[in-house]
Amino acid sequence: MLFNGIRYSFQVVDEAFNWARTNNGILTAVFLRAKSDAGEGYIFPSDLDAAENLYTTDDSNAAHVAISDSNIRLLQHAAAIENIKVHSVTLIDPNREQLLHELDGSECIFTSEDIHESGTLTVDSINIKKFLGKSPVPVKVVKSRP
């Protein structure tokens, strides 16, 4: 599974879990994250209670990293409930070779249809759309549910 920034797609997780059940496979979840959010405009998280306690961009980045870490824990808990083995790794501003190394040996990459779109803590060190288009591993792009 491949995630970018703080986005977490339940649909991607569902598809990957179904594959793991059918193929008795082990999943690797690769969470891509930028070192800091270089976005402009309103820098604070959408949680108003949290935003009231933040004062700087560093505070905001720390809150976003906490969301990303929470997504990893959410995935680990869901996998434990389903008795599915999941290994997760976070790559911060990776290059193409680092990402290829983590995906080495994979049978399929599960990702969301919007993985290449810019967002909070999304990486720009790799052109995700181009990378997936040339991937040596089959890519299963999962559509978001309406």
XYZ file of C-alpha atoms in Angstrom:
146
model
C 0.000 0.000 0.000
C 1.269 3.444 -0.832
C 0.085 6.573 0.980
C 1.210 10.164 0.421
C 1.104 12.844 3.106
C -1.570 12.622 5.774
C -4.176 11.128 3.449
C -5.376 7.712 4.547
C -7.635 5.807 2.191
C -9.875 3.228 3.813
C -10.710 1.957 0.324
C -7.030 1.206 -0.363
C -6.758 -0.626 2.963
C -9.909 -2.644 2.208
C -8.604 -3.682 -1.246
C -5.182 -4.608 0.122
C -6.692 -6.565 3.029
C -8.914 -8.483 0.582
C -5.852 -9.301 -1.508
C -3.917 -10.427 1.597
C -6.773 -12.717 2.690
C -7.118 -14.264 -0.775
C -3.383 -14.698 -1.347
C -2.329 -15.345 2.246
C 0.081 -12.453 1.725
C 1.998 -10.034 3.874
C 1.412 -6.342 3.248
C 3.887 -3.497 3.279
C 2.487 -0.035 3.877
C 4.717 2.757 2.626
C 3.833 6.159 4.037
C 5.432 8.978 2.069
C 5.848 12.236 3.921
C 7.518 15.567 3.311
C 9.877 16.793 6.006
C 7.735 19.873 6.454
C 4.618 21.316 4.925
C 5.600 24.101 2.560
C 2.025 25.098 1.841
C 0.851 28.648 1.908
C -2.178 30.159 3.506
C -3.838 28.805 6.619
C -1.204 26.568 8.228
C -3.187 25.051 11.034
C -4.983 21.711 11.127
C -8.701 21.542 10.541
C -9.275 20.559 14.179
C -10.221 23.906 15.749
C -9.327 22.803 19.271
C -5.828 21.867 18.125
C -5.496 25.037 16.037
C -6.214 27.230 19.060
C -3.122 25.796 20.768
C -0.722 26.208 17.852
C 1.296 29.314 17.209
C 3.944 28.551 14.605
C 4.515 26.580 11.432
C 6.604 24.150 13.494
C 3.598 23.551 15.755
C 1.451 22.918 12.710
C 4.000 20.527 11.171
C 4.197 18.604 14.445
C 0.405 18.261 14.442
C 0.452 16.974 10.854
C 3.193 14.452 11.680
C 1.069 13.285 14.616
C -1.820 12.674 12.184
C 0.462 10.635 9.936
C 1.676 8.595 12.913
C -1.932 8.067 13.959
C -2.740 6.730 10.481
C 0.025 4.149 10.877
C -1.328 3.053 14.252
C -4.847 2.851 12.788
C -3.581 0.564 10.028
C -1.677 -1.637 12.480
C -4.748 -2.025 14.709
C -7.027 -2.841 11.751
C -4.537 -5.435 10.503
C -4.275 -7.037 13.956
C -8.059 -7.346 14.156
C -8.138 -8.999 10.707
C -5.098 -11.223 11.463
C -3.219 -9.733 8.514
C 0.524 -9.196 8.678
C 1.494 -5.623 7.854
C 4.905 -4.029 7.869
C 4.855 -0.244 7.713
C 7.616 2.172 6.828
C 7.716 5.952 6.592
C 9.865 7.565 3.918
C 10.583 11.252 4.401
C 11.286 13.125 1.153
C 12.476 9.906 -0.525
C 14.158 9.635 -3.868
C 13.086 7.169 -6.541
C 15.647 4.554 -5.519
C 14.547 4.584 -1.869
C 10.940 4.042 -2.883
C 11.900 1.274 -5.320
C 13.893 -0.407 -2.541
C 10.847 -0.471 -0.231
C 8.618 -1.850 -2.988
C 11.146 -4.474 -4.075
C 9.568 -7.914 -4.111
C 6.012 -6.610 -4.070
C 3.425 -8.370 -6.191
C 1.151 -5.339 -6.464
C 0.953 -1.725 -5.316
C -2.364 -0.539 -3.904
C -2.871 3.200 -3.947
C -5.629 5.792 -4.171
C -6.583 7.596 -7.343
C -5.549 10.939 -5.816
C -2.112 9.917 -4.506
C -0.326 12.296 -6.883
C -2.348 15.337 -5.822
C -0.676 17.926 -3.639
C -1.797 18.076 -0.023
C -0.593 18.267 3.546
C 2.911 16.779 3.886
C 2.776 15.228 0.398
C 6.158 14.602 -1.166
C 7.404 16.445 -4.206
C 10.822 14.760 -4.271
C 9.293 12.161 -6.617
C 6.740 12.621 -9.371
C 4.344 9.984 -8.021
C 2.177 9.831 -11.143
C 5.206 9.273 -13.379
C 6.736 6.786 -10.928
C 3.576 4.662 -10.808
C 3.184 4.853 -14.591
C 6.638 3.287 -15.018
C 6.433 0.943 -12.037
C 7.923 -2.525 -12.551
C 5.187 -3.775 -10.201
C 1.493 -3.822 -11.204
C -0.423 -0.900 -9.689
C -4.004 -1.216 -8.435
C -5.495 2.282 -8.335
C -8.439 2.340 -5.966
C -11.257 4.782 -6.603
C -12.734 6.729 -3.748
C -16.249 5.847 -2.780
C -18.812 8.587 -3.329
